[in-house]
mmCIF file with all atom_site columns, C-alpha atoms in Angstrom:
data_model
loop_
_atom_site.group_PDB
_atom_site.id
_atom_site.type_symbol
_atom_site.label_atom_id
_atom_site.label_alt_id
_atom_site.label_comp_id
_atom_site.label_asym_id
_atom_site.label_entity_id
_atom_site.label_seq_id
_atom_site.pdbx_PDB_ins_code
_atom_site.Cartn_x
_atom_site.Cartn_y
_atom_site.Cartn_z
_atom_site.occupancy
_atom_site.B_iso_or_equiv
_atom_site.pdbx_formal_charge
_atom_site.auth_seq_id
_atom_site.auth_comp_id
_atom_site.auth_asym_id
_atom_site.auth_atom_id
_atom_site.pdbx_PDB_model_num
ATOM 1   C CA . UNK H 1 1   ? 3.809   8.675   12.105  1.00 93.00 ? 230 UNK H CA 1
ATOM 2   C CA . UNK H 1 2   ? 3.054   8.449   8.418   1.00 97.00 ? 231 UNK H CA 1
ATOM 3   C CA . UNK H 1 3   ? 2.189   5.082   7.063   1.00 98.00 ? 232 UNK H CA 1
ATOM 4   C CA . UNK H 1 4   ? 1.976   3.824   3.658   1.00 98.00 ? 233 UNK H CA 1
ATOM 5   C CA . UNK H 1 5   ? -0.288  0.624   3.249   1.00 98.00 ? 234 UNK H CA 1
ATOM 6   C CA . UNK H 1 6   ? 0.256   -1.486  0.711   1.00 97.00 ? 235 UNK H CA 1
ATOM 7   C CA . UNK H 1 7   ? -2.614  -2.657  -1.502  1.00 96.00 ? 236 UNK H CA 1
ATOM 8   C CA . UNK H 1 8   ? -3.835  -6.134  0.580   1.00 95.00 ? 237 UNK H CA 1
ATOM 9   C CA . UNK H 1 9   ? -3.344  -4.155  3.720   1.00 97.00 ? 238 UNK H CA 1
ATOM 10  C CA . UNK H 1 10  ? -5.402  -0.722  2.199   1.00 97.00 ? 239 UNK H CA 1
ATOM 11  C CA . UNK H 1 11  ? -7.945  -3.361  1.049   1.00 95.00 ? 240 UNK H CA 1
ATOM 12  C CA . UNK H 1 12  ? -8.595  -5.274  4.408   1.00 96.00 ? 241 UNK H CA 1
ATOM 13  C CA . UNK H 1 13  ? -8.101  -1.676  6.339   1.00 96.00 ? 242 UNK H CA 1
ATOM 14  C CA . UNK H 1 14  ? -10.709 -0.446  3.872   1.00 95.00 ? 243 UNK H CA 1
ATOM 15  C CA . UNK H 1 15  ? -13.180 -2.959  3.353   1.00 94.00 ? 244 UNK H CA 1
ATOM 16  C CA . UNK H 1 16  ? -12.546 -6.168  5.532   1.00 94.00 ? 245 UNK H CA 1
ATOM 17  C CA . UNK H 1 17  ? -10.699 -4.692  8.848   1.00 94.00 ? 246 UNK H CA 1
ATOM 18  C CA . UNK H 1 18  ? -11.764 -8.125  10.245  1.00 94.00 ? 247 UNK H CA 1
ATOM 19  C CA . UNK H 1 19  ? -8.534  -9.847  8.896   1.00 94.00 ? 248 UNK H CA 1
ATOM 20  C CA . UNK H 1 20  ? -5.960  -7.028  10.087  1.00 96.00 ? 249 UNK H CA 1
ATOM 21  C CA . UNK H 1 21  ? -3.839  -8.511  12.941  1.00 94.00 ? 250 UNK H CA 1
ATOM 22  C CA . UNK H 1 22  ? -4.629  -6.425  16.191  1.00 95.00 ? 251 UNK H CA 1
ATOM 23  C CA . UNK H 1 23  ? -1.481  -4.713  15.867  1.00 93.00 ? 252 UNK H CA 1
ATOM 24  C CA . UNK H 1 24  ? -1.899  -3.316  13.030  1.00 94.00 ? 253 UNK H CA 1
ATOM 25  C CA . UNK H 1 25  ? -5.278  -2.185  13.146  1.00 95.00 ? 254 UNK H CA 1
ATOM 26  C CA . UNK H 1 26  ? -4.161  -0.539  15.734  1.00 95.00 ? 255 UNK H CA 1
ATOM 27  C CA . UNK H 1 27  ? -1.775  1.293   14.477  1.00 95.00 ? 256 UNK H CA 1
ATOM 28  C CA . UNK H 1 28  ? -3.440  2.231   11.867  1.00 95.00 ? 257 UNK H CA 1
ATOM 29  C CA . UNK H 1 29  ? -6.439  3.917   14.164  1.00 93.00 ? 258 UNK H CA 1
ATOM 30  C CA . UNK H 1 30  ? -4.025  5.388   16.141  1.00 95.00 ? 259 UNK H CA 1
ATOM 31  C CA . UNK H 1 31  ? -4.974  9.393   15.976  1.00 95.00 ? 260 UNK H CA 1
ATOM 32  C CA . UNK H 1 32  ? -1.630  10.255  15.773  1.00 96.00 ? 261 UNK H CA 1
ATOM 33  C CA . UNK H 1 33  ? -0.607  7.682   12.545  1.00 97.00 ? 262 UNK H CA 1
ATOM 34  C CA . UNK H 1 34  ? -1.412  9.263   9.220   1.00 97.00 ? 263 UNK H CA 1
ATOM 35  C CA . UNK H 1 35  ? -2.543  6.546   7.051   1.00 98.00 ? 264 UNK H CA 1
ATOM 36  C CA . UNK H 1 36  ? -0.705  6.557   3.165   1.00 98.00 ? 265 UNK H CA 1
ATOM 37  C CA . UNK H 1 37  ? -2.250  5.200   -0.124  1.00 98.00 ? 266 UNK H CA 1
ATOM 38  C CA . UNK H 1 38  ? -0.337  5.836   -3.015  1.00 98.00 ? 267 UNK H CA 1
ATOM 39  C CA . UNK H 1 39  ? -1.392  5.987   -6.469  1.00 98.00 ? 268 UNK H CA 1
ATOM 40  C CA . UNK H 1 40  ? 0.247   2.636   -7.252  1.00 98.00 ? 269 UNK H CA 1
ATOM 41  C CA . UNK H 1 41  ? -2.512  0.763   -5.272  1.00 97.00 ? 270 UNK H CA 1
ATOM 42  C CA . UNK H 1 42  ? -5.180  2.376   -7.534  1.00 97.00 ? 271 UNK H CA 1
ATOM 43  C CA . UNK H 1 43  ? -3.036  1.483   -10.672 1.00 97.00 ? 272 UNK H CA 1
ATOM 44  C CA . UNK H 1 44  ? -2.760  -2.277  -9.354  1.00 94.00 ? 273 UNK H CA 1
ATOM 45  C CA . UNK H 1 45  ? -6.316  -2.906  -7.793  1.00 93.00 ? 274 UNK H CA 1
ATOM 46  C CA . UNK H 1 46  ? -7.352  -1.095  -11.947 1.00 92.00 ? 275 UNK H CA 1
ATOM 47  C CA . UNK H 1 47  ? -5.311  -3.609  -13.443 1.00 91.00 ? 276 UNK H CA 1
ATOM 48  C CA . UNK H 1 48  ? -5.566  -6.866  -11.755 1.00 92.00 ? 277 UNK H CA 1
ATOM 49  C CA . UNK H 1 49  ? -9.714  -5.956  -11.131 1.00 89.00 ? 278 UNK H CA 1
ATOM 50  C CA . UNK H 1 50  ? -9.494  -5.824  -15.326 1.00 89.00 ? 279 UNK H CA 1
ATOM 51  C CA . UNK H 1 51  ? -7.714  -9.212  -15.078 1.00 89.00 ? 280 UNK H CA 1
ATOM 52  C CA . UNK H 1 52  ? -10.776 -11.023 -13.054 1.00 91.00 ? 281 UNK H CA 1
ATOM 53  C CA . UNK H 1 53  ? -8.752  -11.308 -9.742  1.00 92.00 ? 282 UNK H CA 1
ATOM 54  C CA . UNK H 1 54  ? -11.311 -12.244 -7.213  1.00 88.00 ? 283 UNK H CA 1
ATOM 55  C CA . UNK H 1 55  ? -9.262  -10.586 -4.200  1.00 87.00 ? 284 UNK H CA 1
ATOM 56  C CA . UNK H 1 56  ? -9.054  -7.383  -6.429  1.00 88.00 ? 285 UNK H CA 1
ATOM 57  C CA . UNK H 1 57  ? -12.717 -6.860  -6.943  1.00 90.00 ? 286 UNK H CA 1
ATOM 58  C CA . UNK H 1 58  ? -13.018 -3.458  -6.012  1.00 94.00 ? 287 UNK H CA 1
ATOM 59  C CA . UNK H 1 59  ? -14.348 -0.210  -7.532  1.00 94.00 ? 288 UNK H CA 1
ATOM 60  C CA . UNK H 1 60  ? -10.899 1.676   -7.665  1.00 96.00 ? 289 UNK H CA 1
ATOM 61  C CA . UNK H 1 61  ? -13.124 5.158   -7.567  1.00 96.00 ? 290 UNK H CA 1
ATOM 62  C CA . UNK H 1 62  ? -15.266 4.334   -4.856  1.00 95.00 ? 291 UNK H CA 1
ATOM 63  C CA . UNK H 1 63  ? -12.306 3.120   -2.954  1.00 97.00 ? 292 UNK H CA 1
ATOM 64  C CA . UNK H 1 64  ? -10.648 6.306   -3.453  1.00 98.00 ? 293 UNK H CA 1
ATOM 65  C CA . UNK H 1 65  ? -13.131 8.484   -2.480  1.00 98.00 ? 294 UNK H CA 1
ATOM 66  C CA . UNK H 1 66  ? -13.818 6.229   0.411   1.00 97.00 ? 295 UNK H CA 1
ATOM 67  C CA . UNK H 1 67  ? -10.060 6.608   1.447   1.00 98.00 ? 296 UNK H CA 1
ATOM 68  C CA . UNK H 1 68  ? -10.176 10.620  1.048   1.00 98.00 ? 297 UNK H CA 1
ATOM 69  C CA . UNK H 1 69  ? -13.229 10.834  3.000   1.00 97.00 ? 298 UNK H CA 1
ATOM 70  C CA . UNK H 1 70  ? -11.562 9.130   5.778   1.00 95.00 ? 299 UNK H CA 1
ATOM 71  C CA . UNK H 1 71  ? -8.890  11.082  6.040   1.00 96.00 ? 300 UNK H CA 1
ATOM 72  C CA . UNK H 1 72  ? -5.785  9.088   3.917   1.00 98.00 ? 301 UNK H CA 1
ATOM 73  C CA . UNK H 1 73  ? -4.167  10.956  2.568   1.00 98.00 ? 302 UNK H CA 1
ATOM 74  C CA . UNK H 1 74  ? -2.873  10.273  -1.247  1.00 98.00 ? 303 UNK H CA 1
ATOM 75  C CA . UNK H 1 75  ? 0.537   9.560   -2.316  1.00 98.00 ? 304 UNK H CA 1
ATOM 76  C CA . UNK H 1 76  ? 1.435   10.453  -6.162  1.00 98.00 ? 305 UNK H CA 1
ATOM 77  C CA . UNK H 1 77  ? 3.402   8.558   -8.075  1.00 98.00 ? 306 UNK H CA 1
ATOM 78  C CA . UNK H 1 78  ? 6.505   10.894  -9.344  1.00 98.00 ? 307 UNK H CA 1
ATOM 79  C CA . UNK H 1 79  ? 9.505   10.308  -11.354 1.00 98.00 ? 308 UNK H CA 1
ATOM 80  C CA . UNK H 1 80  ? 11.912  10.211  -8.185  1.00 98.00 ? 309 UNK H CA 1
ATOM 81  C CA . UNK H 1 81  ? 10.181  7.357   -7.497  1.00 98.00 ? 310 UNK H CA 1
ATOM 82  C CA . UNK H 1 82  ? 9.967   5.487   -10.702 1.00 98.00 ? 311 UNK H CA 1
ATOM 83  C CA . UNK H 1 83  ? 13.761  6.247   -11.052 1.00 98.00 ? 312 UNK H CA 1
ATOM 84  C CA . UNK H 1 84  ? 14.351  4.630   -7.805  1.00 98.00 ? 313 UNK H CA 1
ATOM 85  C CA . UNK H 1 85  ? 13.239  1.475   -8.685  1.00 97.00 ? 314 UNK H CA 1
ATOM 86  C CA . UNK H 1 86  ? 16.107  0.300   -10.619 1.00 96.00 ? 315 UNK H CA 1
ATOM 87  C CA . UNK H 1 87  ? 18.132  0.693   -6.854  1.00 96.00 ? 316 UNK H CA 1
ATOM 88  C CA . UNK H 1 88  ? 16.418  -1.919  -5.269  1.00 97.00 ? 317 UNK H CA 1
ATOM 89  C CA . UNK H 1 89  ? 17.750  -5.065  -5.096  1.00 96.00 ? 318 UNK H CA 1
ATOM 90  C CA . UNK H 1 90  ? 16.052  -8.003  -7.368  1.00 94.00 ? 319 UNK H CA 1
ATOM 91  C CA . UNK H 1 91  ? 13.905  -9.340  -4.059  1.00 96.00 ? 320 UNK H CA 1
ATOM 92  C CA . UNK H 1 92  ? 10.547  -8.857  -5.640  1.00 93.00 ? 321 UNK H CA 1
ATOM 93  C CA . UNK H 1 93  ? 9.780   -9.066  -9.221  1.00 94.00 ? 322 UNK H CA 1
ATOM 94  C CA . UNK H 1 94  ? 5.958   -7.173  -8.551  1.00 96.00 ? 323 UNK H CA 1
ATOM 95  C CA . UNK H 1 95  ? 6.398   -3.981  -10.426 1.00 97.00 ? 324 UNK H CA 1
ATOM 96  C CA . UNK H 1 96  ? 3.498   -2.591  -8.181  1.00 97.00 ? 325 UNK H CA 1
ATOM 97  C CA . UNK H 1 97  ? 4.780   -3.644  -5.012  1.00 97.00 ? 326 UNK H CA 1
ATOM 98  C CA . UNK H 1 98  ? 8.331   -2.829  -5.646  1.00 98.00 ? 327 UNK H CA 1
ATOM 99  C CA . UNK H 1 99  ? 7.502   0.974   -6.525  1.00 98.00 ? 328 UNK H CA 1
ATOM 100 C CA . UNK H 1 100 ? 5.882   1.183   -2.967  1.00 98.00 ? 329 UNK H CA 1
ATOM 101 C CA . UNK H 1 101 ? 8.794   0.328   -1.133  1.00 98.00 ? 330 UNK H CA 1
ATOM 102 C CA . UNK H 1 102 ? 10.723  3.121   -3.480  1.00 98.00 ? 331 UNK H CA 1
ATOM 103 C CA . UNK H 1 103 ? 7.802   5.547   -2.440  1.00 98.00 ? 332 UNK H CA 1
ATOM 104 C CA . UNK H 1 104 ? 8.527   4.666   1.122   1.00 98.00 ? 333 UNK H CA 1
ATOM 105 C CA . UNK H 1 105 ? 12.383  4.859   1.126   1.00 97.00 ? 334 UNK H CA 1
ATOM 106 C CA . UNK H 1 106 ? 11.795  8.291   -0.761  1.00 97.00 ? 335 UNK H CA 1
ATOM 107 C CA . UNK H 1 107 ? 9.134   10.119  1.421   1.00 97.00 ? 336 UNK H CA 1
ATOM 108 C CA . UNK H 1 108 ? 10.214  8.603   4.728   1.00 97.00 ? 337 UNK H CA 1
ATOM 109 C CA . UNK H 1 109 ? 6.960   6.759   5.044   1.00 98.00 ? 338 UNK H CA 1
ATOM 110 C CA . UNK H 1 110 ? 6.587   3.536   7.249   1.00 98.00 ? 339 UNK H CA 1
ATOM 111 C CA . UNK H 1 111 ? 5.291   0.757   4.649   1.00 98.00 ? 340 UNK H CA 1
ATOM 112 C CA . UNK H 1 112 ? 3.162   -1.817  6.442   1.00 98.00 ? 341 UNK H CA 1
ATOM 113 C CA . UNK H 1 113 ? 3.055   -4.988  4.191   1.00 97.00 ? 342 UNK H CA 1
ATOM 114 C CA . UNK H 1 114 ? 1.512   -8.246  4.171   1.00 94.00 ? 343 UNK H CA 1
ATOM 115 C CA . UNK H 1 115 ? 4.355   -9.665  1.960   1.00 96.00 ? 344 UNK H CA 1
ATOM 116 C CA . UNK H 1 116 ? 6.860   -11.144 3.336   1.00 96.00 ? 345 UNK H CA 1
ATOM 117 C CA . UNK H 1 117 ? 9.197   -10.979 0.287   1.00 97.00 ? 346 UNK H CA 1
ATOM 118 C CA . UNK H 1 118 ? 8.400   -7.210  0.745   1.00 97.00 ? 347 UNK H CA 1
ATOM 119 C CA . UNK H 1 119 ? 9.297   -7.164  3.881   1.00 97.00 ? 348 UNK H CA 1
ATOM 120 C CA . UNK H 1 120 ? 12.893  -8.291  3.171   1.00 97.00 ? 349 UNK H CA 1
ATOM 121 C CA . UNK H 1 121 ? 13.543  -4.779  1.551   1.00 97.00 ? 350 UNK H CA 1
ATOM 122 C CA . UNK H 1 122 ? 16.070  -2.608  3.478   1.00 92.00 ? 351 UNK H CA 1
ATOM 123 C CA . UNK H 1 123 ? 13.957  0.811   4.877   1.00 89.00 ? 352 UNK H CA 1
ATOM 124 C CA . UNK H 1 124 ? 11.335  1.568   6.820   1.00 94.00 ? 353 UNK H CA 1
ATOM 125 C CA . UNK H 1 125 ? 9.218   -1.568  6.374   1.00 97.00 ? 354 UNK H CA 1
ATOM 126 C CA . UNK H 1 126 ? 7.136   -3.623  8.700   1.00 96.00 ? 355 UNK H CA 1
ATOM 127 C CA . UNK H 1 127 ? 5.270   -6.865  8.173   1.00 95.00 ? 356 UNK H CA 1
ATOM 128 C CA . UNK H 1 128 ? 1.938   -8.023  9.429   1.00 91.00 ? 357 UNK H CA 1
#
């Protein structure tokens, strides 16, 4: 299975697994799930780190080499995707947030959210 985290659950996955339900630790451990991140994480964690957000203090570099050497693999960020934005109904108003679930209704990738809004998308979402 191929699953796309989105950024709070690539954070806690990468740096505080602690605070991952069970479940989706799990699942996300399992040998035969290929763990997602996609560009737009980067772009966000970049942004909001520039912005002082305490719960986005991380070295977007370090994290991605971190990611790569544990075999996730990275999701670009292409203009299918940024077209298929404007598709999506107005549930979320988080530009970052709702180009991952376009990425994941795109590539066919499982996005595993800790957003509940998120989570109200039609696709192949699942909630923490």
């Amino acid at each position: 299975m191929n699953l796309l985290l989105d950024t709070h659950v690539l954070l806690w996955a990468a740096g505080t697994p602690e605070r991952l339900p069970d479940e989706a630790r799990a699942l996300i451990e399992n040998p035969e799930t290929r763990p997602v991140f996609s560009a737009v994480s980067l772009w966000e964690i970049t942004i909001k780190n520039g912005l002082g957000r305490a719960d986005f203090s991380v070295d977007p570099r370090l994290l991605r080499r971190g990611l790569l050497e544990n075999d996730y693999t990275e999701l670009p960020i292409t203009g299918a995707h940024a077209a298929a934005v404007d598709l999506l109904p107005p549930i979320h108003k988080d530009p970052f947030d709702r180009l991952l679930v376009a990425q994941a209704q795109i590539e066919g990738l499982l996005l595993l959210t800790a957003d509940e809004t998120v989570a109200r998308y039609p696709g192949p979402i699942r909630s923490l």
